[in-house]
Every structure is written in structure tokens, then in C-alpha cells.
Coordinates of C-alpha atoms in Angstrom, one line a residue:
X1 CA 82.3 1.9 -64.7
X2 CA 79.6 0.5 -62.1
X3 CA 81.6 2.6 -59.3
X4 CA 81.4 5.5 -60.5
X5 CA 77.7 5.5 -61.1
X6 CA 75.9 7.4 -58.1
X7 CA 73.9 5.9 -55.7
X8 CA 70.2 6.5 -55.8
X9 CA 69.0 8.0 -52.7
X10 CA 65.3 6.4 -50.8
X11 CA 62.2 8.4 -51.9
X12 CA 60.9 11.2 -49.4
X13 CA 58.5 10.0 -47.2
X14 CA 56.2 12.7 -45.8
X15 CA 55.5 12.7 -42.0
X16 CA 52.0 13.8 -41.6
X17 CA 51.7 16.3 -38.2
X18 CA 50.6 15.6 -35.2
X19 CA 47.4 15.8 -34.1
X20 CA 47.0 17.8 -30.8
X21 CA 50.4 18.6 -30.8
X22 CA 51.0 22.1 -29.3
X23 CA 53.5 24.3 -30.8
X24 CA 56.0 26.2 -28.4
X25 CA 57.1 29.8 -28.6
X26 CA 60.6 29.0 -28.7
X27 CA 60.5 26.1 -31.3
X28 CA 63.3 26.6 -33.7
X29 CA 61.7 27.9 -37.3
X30 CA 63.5 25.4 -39.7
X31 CA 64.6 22.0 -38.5
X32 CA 68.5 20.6 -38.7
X33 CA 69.2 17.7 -40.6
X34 CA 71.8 15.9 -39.1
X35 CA 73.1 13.3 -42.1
X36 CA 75.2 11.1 -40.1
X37 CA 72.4 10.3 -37.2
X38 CA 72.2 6.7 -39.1
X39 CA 75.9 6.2 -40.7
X40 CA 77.0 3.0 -39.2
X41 CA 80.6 5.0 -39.2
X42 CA 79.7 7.1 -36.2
X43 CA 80.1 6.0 -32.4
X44 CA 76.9 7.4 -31.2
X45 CA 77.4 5.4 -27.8
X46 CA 80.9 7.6 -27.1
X47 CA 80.2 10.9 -25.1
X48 CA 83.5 12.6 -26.9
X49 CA 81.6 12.4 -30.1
X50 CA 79.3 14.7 -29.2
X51 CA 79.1 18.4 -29.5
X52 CA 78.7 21.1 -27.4
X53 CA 75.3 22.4 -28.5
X54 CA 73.5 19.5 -28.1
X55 CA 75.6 18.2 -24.8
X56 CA 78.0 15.4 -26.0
X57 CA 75.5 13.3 -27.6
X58 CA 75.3 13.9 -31.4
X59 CA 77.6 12.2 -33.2
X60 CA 80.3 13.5 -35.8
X61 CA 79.8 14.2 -39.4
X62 CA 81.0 11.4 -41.3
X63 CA 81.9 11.4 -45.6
X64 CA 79.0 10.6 -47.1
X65 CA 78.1 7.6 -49.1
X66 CA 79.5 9.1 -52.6
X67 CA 77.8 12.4 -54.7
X68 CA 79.0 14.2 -57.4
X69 CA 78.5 17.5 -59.2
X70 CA 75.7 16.3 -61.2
X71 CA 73.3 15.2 -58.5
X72 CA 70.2 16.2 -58.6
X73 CA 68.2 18.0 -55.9
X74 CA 65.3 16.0 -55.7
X75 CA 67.4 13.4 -55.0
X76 CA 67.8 13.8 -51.3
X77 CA 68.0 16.9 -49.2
X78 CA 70.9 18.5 -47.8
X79 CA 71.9 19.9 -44.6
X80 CA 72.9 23.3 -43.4
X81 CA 76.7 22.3 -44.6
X82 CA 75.6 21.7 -47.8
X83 CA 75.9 17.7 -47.3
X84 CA 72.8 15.7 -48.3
X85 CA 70.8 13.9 -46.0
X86 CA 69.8 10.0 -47.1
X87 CA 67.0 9.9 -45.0
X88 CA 64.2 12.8 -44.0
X89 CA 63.8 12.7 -40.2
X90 CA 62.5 16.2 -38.6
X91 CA 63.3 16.9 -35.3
X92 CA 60.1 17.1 -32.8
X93 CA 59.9 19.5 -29.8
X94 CA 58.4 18.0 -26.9
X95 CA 55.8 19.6 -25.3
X96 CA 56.2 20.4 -21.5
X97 CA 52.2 20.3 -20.7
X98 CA 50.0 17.3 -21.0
X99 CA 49.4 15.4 -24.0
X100 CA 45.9 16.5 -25.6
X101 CA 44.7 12.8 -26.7
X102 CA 43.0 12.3 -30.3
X103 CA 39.4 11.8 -30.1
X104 CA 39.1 10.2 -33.8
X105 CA 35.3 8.8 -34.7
X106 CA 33.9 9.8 -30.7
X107 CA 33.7 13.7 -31.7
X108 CA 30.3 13.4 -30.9
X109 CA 28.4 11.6 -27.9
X110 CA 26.6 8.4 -29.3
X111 CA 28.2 8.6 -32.6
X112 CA 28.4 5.3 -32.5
X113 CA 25.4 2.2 -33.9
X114 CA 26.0 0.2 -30.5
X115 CA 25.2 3.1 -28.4
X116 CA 21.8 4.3 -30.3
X117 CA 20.9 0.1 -29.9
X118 CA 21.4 0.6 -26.4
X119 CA 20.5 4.1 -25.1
X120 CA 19.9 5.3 -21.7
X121 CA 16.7 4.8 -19.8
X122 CA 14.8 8.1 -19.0
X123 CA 14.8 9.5 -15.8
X124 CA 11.5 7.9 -13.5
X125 CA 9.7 9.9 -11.3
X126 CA 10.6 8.7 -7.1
X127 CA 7.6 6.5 -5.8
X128 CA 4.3 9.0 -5.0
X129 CA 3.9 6.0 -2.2
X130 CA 6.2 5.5 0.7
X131 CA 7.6 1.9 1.7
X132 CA 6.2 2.0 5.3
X133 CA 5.2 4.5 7.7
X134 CA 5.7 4.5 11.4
X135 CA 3.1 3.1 13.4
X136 CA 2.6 4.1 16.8
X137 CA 3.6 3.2 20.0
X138 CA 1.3 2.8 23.4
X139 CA 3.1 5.6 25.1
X140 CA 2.4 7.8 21.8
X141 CA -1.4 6.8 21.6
X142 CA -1.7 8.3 25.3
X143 CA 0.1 11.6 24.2
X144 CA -2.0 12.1 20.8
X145 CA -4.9 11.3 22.8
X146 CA -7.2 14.8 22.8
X147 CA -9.4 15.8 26.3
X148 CA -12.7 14.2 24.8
X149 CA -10.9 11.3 23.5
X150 CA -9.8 10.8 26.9
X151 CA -13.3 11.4 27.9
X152 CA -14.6 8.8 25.9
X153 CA -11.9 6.0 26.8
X154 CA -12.9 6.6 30.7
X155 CA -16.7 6.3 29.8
X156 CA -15.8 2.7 27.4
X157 CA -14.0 1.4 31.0
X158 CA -17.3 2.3 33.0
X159 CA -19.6 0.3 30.4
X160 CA -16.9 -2.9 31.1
X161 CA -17.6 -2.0 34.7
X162 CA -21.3 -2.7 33.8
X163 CA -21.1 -5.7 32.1
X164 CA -19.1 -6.9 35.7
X165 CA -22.0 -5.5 37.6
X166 CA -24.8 -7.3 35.6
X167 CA -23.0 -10.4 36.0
X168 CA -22.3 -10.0 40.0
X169 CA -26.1 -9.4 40.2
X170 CA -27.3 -12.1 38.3
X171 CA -28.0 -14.5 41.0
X172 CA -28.8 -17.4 38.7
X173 CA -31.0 -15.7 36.6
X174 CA -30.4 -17.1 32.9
X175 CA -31.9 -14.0 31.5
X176 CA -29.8 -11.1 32.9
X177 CA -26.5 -13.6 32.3
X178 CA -27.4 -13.3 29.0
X179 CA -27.7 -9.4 29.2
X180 CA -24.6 -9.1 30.5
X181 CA -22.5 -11.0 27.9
X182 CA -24.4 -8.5 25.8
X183 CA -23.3 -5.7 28.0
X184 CA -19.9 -6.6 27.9
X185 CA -19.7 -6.8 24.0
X186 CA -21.1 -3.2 23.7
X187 CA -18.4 -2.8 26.2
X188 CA -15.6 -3.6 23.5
X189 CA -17.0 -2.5 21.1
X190 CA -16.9 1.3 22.6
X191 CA -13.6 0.5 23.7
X192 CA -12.9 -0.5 19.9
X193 CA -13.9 3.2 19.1
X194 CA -11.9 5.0 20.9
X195 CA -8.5 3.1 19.6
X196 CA -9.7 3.4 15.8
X197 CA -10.3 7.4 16.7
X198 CA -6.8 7.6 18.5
X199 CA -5.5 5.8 16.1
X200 CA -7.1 8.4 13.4
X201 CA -4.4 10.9 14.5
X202 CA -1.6 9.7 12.7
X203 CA -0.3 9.2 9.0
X204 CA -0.1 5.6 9.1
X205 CA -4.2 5.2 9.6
X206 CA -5.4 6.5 6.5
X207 CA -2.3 7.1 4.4
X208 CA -1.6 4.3 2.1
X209 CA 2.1 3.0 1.6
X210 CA 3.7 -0.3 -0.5
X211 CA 3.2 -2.3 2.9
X212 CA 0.1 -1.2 3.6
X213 CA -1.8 -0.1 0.8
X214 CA -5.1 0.7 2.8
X215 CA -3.8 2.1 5.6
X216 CA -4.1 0.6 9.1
X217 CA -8.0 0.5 8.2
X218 CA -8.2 -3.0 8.1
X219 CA -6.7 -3.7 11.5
X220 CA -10.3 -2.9 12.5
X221 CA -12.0 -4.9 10.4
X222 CA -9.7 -7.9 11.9
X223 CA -10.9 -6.3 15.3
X224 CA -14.3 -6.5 14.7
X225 CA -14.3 -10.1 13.4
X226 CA -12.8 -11.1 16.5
X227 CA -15.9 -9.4 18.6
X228 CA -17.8 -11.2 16.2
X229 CA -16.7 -14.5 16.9
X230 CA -16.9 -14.3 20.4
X231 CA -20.2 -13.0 20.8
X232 CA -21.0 -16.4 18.7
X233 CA -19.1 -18.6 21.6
X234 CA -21.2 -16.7 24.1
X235 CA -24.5 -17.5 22.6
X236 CA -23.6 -21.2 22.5
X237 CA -22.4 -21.0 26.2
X238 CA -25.9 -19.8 27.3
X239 CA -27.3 -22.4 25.0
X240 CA -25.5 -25.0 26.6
X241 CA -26.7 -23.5 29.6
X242 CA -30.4 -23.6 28.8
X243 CA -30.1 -26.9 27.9
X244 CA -28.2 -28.4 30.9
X245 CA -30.6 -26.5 33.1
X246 CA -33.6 -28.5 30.9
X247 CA -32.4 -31.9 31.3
X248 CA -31.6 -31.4 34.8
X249 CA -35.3 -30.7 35.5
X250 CA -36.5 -32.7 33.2
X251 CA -34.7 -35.8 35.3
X252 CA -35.9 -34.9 38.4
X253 CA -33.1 -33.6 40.1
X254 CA -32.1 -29.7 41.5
X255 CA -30.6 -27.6 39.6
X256 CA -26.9 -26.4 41.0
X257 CA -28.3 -22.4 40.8
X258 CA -32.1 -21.5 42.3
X259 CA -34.3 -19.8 39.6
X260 CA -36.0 -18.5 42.2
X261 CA -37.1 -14.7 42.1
X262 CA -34.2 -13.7 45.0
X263 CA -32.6 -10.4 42.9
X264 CA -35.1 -8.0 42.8
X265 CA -38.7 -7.9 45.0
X266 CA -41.7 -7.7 43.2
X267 CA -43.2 -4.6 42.1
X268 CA -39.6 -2.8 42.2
X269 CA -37.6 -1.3 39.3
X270 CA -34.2 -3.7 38.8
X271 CA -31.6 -0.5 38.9
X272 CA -29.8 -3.1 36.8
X273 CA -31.7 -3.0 34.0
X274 CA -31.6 0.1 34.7
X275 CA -27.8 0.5 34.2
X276 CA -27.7 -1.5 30.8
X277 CA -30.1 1.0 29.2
X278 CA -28.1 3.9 30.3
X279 CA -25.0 2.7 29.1
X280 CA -26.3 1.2 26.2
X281 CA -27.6 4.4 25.0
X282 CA -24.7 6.5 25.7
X283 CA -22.2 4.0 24.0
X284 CA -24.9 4.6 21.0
X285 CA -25.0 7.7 20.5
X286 CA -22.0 9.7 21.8
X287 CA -19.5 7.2 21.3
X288 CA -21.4 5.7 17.7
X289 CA -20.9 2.4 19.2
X290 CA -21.2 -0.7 16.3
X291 CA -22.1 2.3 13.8
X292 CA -19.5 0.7 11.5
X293 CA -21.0 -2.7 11.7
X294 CA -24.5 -1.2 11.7
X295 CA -23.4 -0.4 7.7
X296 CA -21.5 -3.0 6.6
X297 CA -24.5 -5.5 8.1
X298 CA -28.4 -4.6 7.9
X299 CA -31.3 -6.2 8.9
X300 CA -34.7 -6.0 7.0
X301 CA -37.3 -6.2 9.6
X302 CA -35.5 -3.3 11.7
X303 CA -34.1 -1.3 9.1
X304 CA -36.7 1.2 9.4
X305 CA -36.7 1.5 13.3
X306 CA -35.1 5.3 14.3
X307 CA -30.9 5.1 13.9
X308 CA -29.8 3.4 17.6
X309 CA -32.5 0.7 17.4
X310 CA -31.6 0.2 13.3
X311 CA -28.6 -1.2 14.4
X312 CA -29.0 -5.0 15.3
X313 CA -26.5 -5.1 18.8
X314 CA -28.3 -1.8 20.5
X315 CA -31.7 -3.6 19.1
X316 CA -30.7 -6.5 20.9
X317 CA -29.6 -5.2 24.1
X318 CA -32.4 -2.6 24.8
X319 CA -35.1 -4.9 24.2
X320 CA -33.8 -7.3 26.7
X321 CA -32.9 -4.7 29.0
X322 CA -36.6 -3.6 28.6
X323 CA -38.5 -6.3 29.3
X324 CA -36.0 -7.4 32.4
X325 CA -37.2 -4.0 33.1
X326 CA -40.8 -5.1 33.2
X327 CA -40.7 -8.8 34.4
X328 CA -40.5 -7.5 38.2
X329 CA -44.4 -6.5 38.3
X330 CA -45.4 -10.2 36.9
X331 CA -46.1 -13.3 39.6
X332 CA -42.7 -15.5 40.6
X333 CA -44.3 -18.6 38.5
X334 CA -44.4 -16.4 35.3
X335 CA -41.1 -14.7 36.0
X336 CA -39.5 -17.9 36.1
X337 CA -41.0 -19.2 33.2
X338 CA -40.1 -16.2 30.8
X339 CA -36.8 -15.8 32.3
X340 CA -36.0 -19.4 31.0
X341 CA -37.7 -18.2 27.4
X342 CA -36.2 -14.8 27.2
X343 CA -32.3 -16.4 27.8
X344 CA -33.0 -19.3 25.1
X345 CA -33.9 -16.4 23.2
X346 CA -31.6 -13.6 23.8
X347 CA -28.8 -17.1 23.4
X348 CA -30.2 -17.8 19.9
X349 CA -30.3 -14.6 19.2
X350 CA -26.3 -13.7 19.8
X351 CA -25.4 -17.2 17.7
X352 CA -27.0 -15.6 15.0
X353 CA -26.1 -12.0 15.2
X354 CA -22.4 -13.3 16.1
X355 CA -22.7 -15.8 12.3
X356 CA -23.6 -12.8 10.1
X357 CA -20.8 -10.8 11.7
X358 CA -18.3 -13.4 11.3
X359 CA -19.8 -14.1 7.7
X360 CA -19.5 -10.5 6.7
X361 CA -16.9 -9.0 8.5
X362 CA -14.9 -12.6 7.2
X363 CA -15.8 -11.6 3.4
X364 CA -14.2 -7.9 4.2
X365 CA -11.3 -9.8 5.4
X366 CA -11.1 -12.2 2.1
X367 CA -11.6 -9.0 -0.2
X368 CA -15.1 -9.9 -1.3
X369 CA -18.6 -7.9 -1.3
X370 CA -21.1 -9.1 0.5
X371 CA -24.3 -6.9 0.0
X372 CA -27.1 -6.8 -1.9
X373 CA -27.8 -4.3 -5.6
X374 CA -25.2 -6.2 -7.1
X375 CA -27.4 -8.6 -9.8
X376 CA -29.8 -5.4 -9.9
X377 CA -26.6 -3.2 -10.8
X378 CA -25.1 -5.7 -13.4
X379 CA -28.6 -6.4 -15.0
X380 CA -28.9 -2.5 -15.7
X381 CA -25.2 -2.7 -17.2
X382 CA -26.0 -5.2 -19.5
X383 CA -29.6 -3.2 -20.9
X384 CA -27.4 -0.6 -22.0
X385 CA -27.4 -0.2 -25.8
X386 CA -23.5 0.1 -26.0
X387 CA -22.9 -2.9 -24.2
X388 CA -22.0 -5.7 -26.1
X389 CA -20.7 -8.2 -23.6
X390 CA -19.3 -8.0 -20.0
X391 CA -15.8 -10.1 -19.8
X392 CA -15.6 -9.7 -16.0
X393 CA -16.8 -7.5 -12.9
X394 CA -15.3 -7.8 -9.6
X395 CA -17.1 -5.9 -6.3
X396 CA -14.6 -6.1 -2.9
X397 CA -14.8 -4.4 0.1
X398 CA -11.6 -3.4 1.6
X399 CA -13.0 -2.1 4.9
X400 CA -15.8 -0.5 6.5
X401 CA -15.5 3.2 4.6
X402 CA -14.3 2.0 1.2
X403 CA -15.5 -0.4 -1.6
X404 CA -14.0 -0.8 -5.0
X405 CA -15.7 -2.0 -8.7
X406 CA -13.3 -3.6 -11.7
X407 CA -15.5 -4.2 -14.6
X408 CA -14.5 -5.4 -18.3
X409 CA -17.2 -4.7 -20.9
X410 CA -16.9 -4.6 -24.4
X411 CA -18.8 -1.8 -25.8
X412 CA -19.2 -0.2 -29.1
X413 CA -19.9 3.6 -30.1
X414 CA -18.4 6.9 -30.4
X415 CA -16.3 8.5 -27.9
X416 CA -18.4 11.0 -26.5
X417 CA -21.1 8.4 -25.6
X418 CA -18.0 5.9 -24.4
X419 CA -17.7 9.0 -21.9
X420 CA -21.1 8.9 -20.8
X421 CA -20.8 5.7 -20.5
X422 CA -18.4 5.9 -17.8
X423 CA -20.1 8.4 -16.2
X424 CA -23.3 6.6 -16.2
X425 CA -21.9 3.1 -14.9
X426 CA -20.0 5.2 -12.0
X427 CA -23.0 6.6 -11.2
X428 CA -24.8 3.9 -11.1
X429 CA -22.7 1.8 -8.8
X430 CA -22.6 4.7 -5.9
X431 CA -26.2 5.4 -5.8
X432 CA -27.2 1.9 -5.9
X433 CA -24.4 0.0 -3.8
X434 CA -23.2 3.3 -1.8
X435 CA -26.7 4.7 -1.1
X436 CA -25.8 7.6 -2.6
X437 CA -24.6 11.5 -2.3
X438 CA -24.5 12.5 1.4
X439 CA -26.0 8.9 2.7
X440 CA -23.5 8.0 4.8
X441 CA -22.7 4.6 3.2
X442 CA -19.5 3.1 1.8
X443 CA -17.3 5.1 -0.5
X444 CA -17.2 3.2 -4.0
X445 CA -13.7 3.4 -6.1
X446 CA -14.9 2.7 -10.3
X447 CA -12.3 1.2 -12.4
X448 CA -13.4 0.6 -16.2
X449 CA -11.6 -1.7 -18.9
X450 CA -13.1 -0.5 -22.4
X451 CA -12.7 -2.8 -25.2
X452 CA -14.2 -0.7 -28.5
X453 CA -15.6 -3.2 -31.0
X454 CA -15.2 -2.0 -34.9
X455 CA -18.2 -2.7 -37.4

């Protein structure tokens, strides 16, 4: 009785489609069932088993497990034959392009937690700065170089050319050695002029870049504080001099050079003299010889002489140059005499000339201020009402043409008088340190920290 009982086909499993699958033109419209693709009857593996339509390599039909009249339909499906079919695989038709691939939960960009934790940086501006600019060659100096610049390099040579004159003519007067080591340090200094105005024709001068963020202004600063310096080793060369001169008359013996009044005859005009005047006073005023100097470093008791003698180098030079001028119509005892007293002078004089330069022009180089209005500057700061306290001020020079001011202050009040405030302290700063609108003096950069205290 147990064989005759039917045998109870598997439950139909769905197949769920695919998802991207394309579906051809010439796909068949109802799938075949074949029921003997799994009957362990067949001998898949034989090409004679096959038929024709499919190329040798489906496999006979084969009886079927058992059925009778009374089976049900929704127990299994049957094939085109009328056979039923144990198990419901479709047939798939391959697709002859490429495989679209599923895209499941990434539909949408950054769908995902982890990619809005870690999102993309925005896009940055490029650098307003470059990293370096070209700095010029020798050979392009000369070819930048304009007709009056060229001028005014052939006139700097001449005023060396000077110095060597005044030297040569000395002949063992302390006095006009001295005025020529002056000579000769005008002499630079003009030459000094003419490469910082060269220079001035290209980019890399004024422009600033990440390696040099001033420019090449500075280089002249460094310049300058090399003049300086040795202008101070010449003073103390005369000085020793002087003073070996001194002791060797004090001791009785001769000196090794005659003081005697052999250069120029009495009653004459020493053309040398004559000579460091000139050149003095064209160095001054066509070529603004020391002009830069003259600003960063003044001078009390000559700052209200005109604009050439205002400047303590030209002051120093003409005046000697002037009285060498006049000694020729006094005796030969009092020539002698103030010859000795003008080069002990004209050597102290240089020593202390050349310290302030290298003081100054040394602070420049540190990144300091060293002028005066700045106690008078931070006194007036602190009177103002909506000043509570001031956590920090710095005042630096960078160079010759441009200073800069970083204050702190904490400061209480609305925010149209924080804005006068800002205006007032900027103000303040370039009138009093600067010397003001249209003066001429250094250019002052302001930088203000605010810190607003609530009450």
C-alpha cells in the first residue's frame, strides 16, 4: 500500500530576476522545462544523448519518478510533453554586451555615515605670494641700467677718484687724511645709490615673496651697516694716529711724516678742498647721497640746518672741507697747531658718527625700532577712555622706507567707537612716528588685536 502512494514533489521556489539584466529581442517568450536535466538516469556526459536543437548536449527524456491520474497541479509543473518537472529551473539568456553591475546602498554619492565623517577639503585659493623671484645678474644690472643711471654711476667713480686725490695730496697733514677717509665714505655711499636705484628696476626689489618677504630692501640696510662700521675703524685709525704722533713729540724724538706747511703756500686757495666741496655737494643733492641714513638717524643740534647740512655725513665733511679751506691765510705755527686739533676732531667725530650708524642701522637689521615718540605714542594710547589695558605693543623697522606697529589692547565700548578707535590709534602712530602726510618719513604698517571686555 506504501508504493502506491505518490511521491510528494519539493515546494516551488521563486527565482527573483535579475537586476540589470538586459532583455534580448530574440529571447524565447515562455521557457522549456526540461525534467530529466537532474535524473541521475541520464548520461549527460555522452554526446549521442543529445539532440539536435540544442547540439548534442541535452540529455534524453527519462520515465519519471512515478504520477498518477490524480495528481494535483500545484504539485509540480509540467513540461511541454505534458511530463512534470520535480524541480523549477528557468533557462537564462545571456547577454552579449557588458554586464551593468548593481549599485545596491551607493545610489547616491556620500550615502554613506563614514564618508559625511570624513568629507572633502574645499578647494584653497593658489598662494597670492610667489616662492622666489629671480634676482639679477651683473651683466643684467648693466642692461636695465637707464642713460642717467649710467650718468650717475660714472659721477659715484669720479668722487672715489677724489677721495684717492685727497689722500695723494695729503703730504702728512693729519687734517686732510682725515677728510679724505671722509671723502671716500661719501664715495660709497653714492656708489651705494646707484646699485639700490638699478636694482629698483626689477620685481625682486620691492615685490615681496615666501623667501623674501620684504623684498631685496634689506640688502641695503646690511649695505649700509657695513659703511657704518668702517667709517668707525677709520676714526680709530686717525685716533691712533693722533696719538702716536703725540707721544712721539712728547718724547723728544721726530716724527716719521713733517707737519710742516709743504702742501699748499700761504695765502692760496687748497684746490683740494676745493674738490671735496664740489663733490660733496653734488653727491648731496643730485645723487641724495646718505638721504636714507639722514631719516632713519637724526641729530638734534643740526636738525634744523637747510636739507644737505641736516644730514650728519655732508655736515661733517663740508665743515672740514671749509675750514681746510681757510687755514691757508693763518701763520705756519697756528696751521700746525689746528691741523693737529681739527684731525683729533674730525677722528672723534667719525667714531661717533660710525657707533650711531652701526647702533641703528644694527637695530634695523635685528627687527627693532630705534627712534624716539614711542613712550609719547603709548602714553596717549593708554589716556584713551576705551582703553582698559595694553597686553603688548611691538614697533620694528624692517628697512629704511617701511616700519610696522602690533599692538594688543583690551578695550571696551560699542562698535562704532571700536572703529574710531582704530582709526584714531593708526593715526596717531603715522603722524607721530612717520612725521606725517607728505613728510617724507618712514611708511608705518598698523596691526590691531581687539579684545572687547563685557560689563
Amino acid at each position: 500500500m506504501a508504493s502506491s502512494l505518490p511521491i510528494p514533489q519539493p515546494p516551488r521556489t521563486p527565482t527573483p530576476p535579475p537586476d540589470d539584466s538586459p532583455v534580448l529581442d530574440n529571447a524565447p517568450s515562455e521557457p522549456s522545462f526540461d525534467p530529466n536535466s537532474l535524473s541521475p538516469m541520464v548520461d549527460r556526459m555522452s554526446p549521442a544523448a543529445g539532440s539536435p536543437e540544442t547540439g548534442g548536449m541535452n540529455p534524453p527524456k527519462s520515465p519519471t519518478f512515478g504520477s498518477t491520474s490524480g495528481d494535483s497541479p500545484a504539485s509540480g509543473s509540467s513540461s511541454g510533453n505534458g511530463e512534470p518537472n520535480p524541480f523549477n529551473f528557468q533557462p537564462t539568456v545571456l547577454a552579449k554586451g557588458p554586464v551593468l553591475k548593481s549599485r545596491r546602498g551607493h545610489k547616491y554619492k556620500h550615502s554613506s555615515i563614514s564618508h559625511q565623517i570624513f568629507l572633502e577639503p574645499p578647494p584653497r585659493a593658489p598662494l597670492a605670494l610667489p616662492n622666489s623671484l629671480p634676482i639679477p645678474t651683473l651683466k643684467e644690472c648693466r642692461g636695465s641700467m637707464s642713460k642717467e643711471q649710467n650718468t650717475r654711476f660714472w659721477w659715484s667713480v669720479c668722487h672715489m677718484f677724489v677721495a684717492g686725490y685727497t689722500l695723494w695730496s695729503a703730504q702728512g697733514s693729519l687734517a686732510m687724511t682725515a677728510l679724505s677717509h671722509l671723502i671716500l665714505f661719501d664715495s660709497l655711499g653714492a656708489l651705494l645709490c646707484v646699485a639700490v636705484d638699478v636694482l629698483g628696476n626689477f620685481e625682486v626689489w620691492k615685490r615681496s615673496s615666501i623667501r623674501h618677504p620684504f623684498g631685496l630692501e634689506r640688502a641695503e640696510v646690511l649695505a649700509g651697516f657695513a659703511l657704518s662700521v668702517l667709517l668707525l675703524f677709520m676714526g680709530l685709525d686717525l685716533i691712533s694716529h693722533n696719538l702716536q704722533h703725540w707721544l712721539e713729540v712728547s718724547s723728544g724724538h721726530e716724527p716719521h711724516h713733517s707737519h710742516s706747511h709743504e702742501r699748499v703756500s700761504l695765502g692760496s686757495v687748497d684746490i683740494t678742498a676745493v674738490f671735496a666741496i664740489g663733490s660733496t655737494l653734488i653727491s648731496a643733492i643730485g645723487l641724495k647721497n646718505h638721504a636714507r641714513i639722514g631719516k632713519a638717524m637724526r641729530f638734534a643740534y643740526i636738525e634744523s640746518l637747510p636739507s644737505v647740512l641736516s644730514n650728519p655725513s655732508h655736515f661733517l665733511t663740508l665743515s672740514c672741507s671749509a675750514i681746510l679751506l681757510l687755514l691757508p691765510l693763518l701763520s705756519i705755527q697756528l696751521y700746525q697747531w689746528l691741523d693737529r686739533v681739527l684731525s683729533i676732531t674730525m677722528a672723534v667725530s667719525m667714531c661717533v658718527l660710525g657707533f650711531r650708524l652701526v647702533k641703528t642701522l644694527g637695530s634695523m637689521l635685528l627687527m627693532s625700532y630705534s627712534g624716539r615718540g614711542v613712550s609719547d605714542v603709548m602714553k596717549d594710547i593708554e589716556s584713551d577712555p576705551s582703553v582698559s589695558a595694553i597686553d603688548d605693543a611691538r614697533f620694528w623697522q624692517v628697512h629704511y622706507g617701511l616700519c610696522m606697529a602690533n599692538l594688543k589692547l583690551r578695550v571696551s565700548g560699542s562698535e562704532e567707537s571700536l572703529v574710531r578707535l582704530r582709526e584714531r590709534i593708526s593715526s596717531l602712530i603715522k603722524n607721530r612716528l612717520g612725521g606725517g602726510y607728505g613728510s617724507g618719513g618712514q611708511r608705518w604698517e598698523v596691526s590691531l588685536q581687539l579684545t572687547v571686555e563685557r560689563t
